[in-house]
Short mmCIF file of C-alpha atoms in Angstrom, two decimals:
data_model
loop_
_atom_site.label_atom_id
_atom_site.label_comp_id
_atom_site.label_asym_id
_atom_site.label_seq_id
_atom_site.Cartn_x
_atom_site.Cartn_y
_atom_site.Cartn_z
CA UNK A 1 10.48 -76.24 -68.37
CA UNK A 2 7.31 -74.74 -67.04
CA UNK A 3 6.05 -71.61 -68.68
CA UNK A 4 5.13 -68.65 -66.43
CA UNK A 5 1.60 -67.42 -66.92
CA UNK A 6 0.84 -63.72 -66.41
CA UNK A 7 -2.34 -62.93 -64.49
CA UNK A 8 -3.78 -59.43 -64.20
CA UNK A 9 -5.55 -58.61 -60.95
CA UNK A 10 -6.59 -55.71 -58.73
CA UNK A 11 -5.84 -55.56 -55.02
CA UNK A 12 -8.76 -54.21 -53.00
CA UNK A 13 -8.61 -53.35 -49.26
CA UNK A 14 -10.92 -55.51 -47.17
CA UNK A 15 -14.14 -53.94 -45.92
CA UNK A 16 -14.82 -54.12 -42.22
CA UNK A 17 -11.19 -53.73 -41.25
CA UNK A 18 -10.66 -53.36 -37.51
CA UNK A 19 -7.85 -50.86 -38.06
CA UNK A 20 -8.87 -47.42 -36.80
CA UNK A 21 -8.52 -44.37 -39.00
CA UNK A 22 -5.62 -42.12 -38.12
CA UNK A 23 -5.65 -38.38 -38.76
CA UNK A 24 -2.47 -36.54 -39.79
CA UNK A 25 -1.94 -33.04 -41.14
CA UNK A 26 1.84 -33.20 -41.65
CA UNK A 27 4.07 -35.72 -43.42
CA UNK A 28 7.86 -35.84 -43.28
CA UNK A 29 9.53 -37.83 -46.07
CA UNK A 30 12.97 -39.44 -45.85
CA UNK A 31 14.68 -42.08 -47.98
CA UNK A 32 17.52 -44.56 -48.10
CA UNK A 33 18.84 -46.24 -51.25
CA UNK A 34 16.23 -48.98 -50.64
CA UNK A 35 13.06 -47.37 -49.30
CA UNK A 36 11.10 -44.22 -48.47
CA UNK A 37 9.83 -43.47 -44.97
CA UNK A 38 6.68 -41.38 -44.60
CA UNK A 39 6.20 -40.13 -41.04
CA UNK A 40 2.69 -38.77 -40.44
CA UNK A 41 2.15 -36.34 -37.57
CA UNK A 42 -0.71 -34.32 -36.12
CA UNK A 43 0.17 -30.67 -35.59
CA UNK A 44 -2.10 -28.83 -33.17
CA UNK A 45 -2.35 -25.03 -32.73
CA UNK A 46 0.61 -23.83 -30.66
CA UNK A 47 0.35 -22.40 -27.16
CA UNK A 48 2.07 -19.11 -26.32
CA UNK A 49 4.87 -21.09 -24.64
CA UNK A 50 5.31 -23.30 -27.73
CA UNK A 51 5.42 -20.22 -29.97
CA UNK A 52 8.19 -18.69 -27.83
CA UNK A 53 10.12 -21.99 -27.89
CA UNK A 54 9.70 -22.24 -31.67
CA UNK A 55 10.99 -18.67 -32.09
CA UNK A 56 14.06 -19.58 -30.07
CA UNK A 57 14.74 -23.16 -31.24
CA UNK A 58 13.15 -22.97 -34.73
CA UNK A 59 11.65 -26.42 -34.06
CA UNK A 60 8.07 -27.54 -33.38
CA UNK A 61 7.66 -31.12 -32.21
CA UNK A 62 4.58 -32.99 -33.36
CA UNK A 63 3.33 -36.39 -32.19
CA UNK A 64 3.88 -39.20 -34.70
CA UNK A 65 0.60 -40.89 -35.66
CA UNK A 66 2.00 -43.41 -38.17
CA UNK A 67 5.27 -44.27 -39.89
CA UNK A 68 5.23 -46.13 -43.21
CA UNK A 69 8.31 -47.61 -44.86
CA UNK A 70 7.76 -48.22 -48.58
CA UNK A 71 10.06 -49.84 -51.15
CA UNK A 72 11.39 -47.44 -53.78
CA UNK A 73 9.53 -49.35 -56.53
CA UNK A 74 6.22 -48.47 -54.82
CA UNK A 75 6.75 -44.68 -54.95
CA UNK A 76 6.03 -43.89 -58.66
CA UNK A 77 2.65 -45.67 -58.46
CA UNK A 78 1.83 -43.87 -55.20
CA UNK A 79 2.67 -40.50 -56.76
CA UNK A 80 0.56 -41.30 -59.86
CA UNK A 81 -2.40 -42.40 -57.70
CA UNK A 82 -2.18 -39.24 -55.58
CA UNK A 83 -1.98 -37.02 -58.67
CA UNK A 84 -4.97 -38.74 -60.29
CA UNK A 85 -7.05 -38.53 -57.10
CA UNK A 86 -6.13 -34.86 -56.67
CA UNK A 87 -7.13 -34.18 -60.29
CA UNK A 88 -10.52 -35.86 -59.80
CA UNK A 89 -11.00 -34.11 -56.45
CA UNK A 90 -10.13 -30.72 -57.97
CA UNK A 91 -12.55 -31.24 -60.84
CA UNK A 92 -15.32 -32.39 -58.51
CA UNK A 93 -14.90 -29.62 -55.97
CA UNK A 94 -14.11 -26.74 -58.31
CA UNK A 95 -16.31 -23.66 -57.71
CA UNK A 96 -17.14 -23.61 -61.46
CA UNK A 97 -17.02 -27.20 -62.70
CA UNK A 98 -16.36 -27.43 -66.41
CA UNK A 99 -18.75 -29.54 -68.51
CA UNK A 100 -17.08 -32.54 -70.16
CA UNK A 101 -15.73 -32.02 -73.67
CA UNK A 102 -17.91 -33.28 -76.52
CA UNK A 103 -16.53 -36.80 -76.82
CA UNK A 104 -15.41 -37.30 -73.22
CA UNK A 105 -17.14 -39.88 -71.05
CA UNK A 106 -19.08 -38.63 -68.05
CA UNK A 107 -18.26 -40.40 -64.76
#
């Protein structure tokens, strides 16, 4: 029998991608037993008419900019990556950044 060899690697997005950036300021999350769907929308300031409709219907419709369907197994890593990036962002953009502790590395 052949023995399976484990290889560690990092996946890196290609530079120079032709995919355009897409802006979204709202994300709806739904799931099935098999996957999570993240629907990204762009919500613009509401007109007076839209405000009146929202008061009556309690719904504001926003154009979908992207919809991603992700396997359940992908979600814990995504959450961890978002939390780590938010931690680094918060530390970097804090009004009073704290100096690193004595034995902590400086990035």
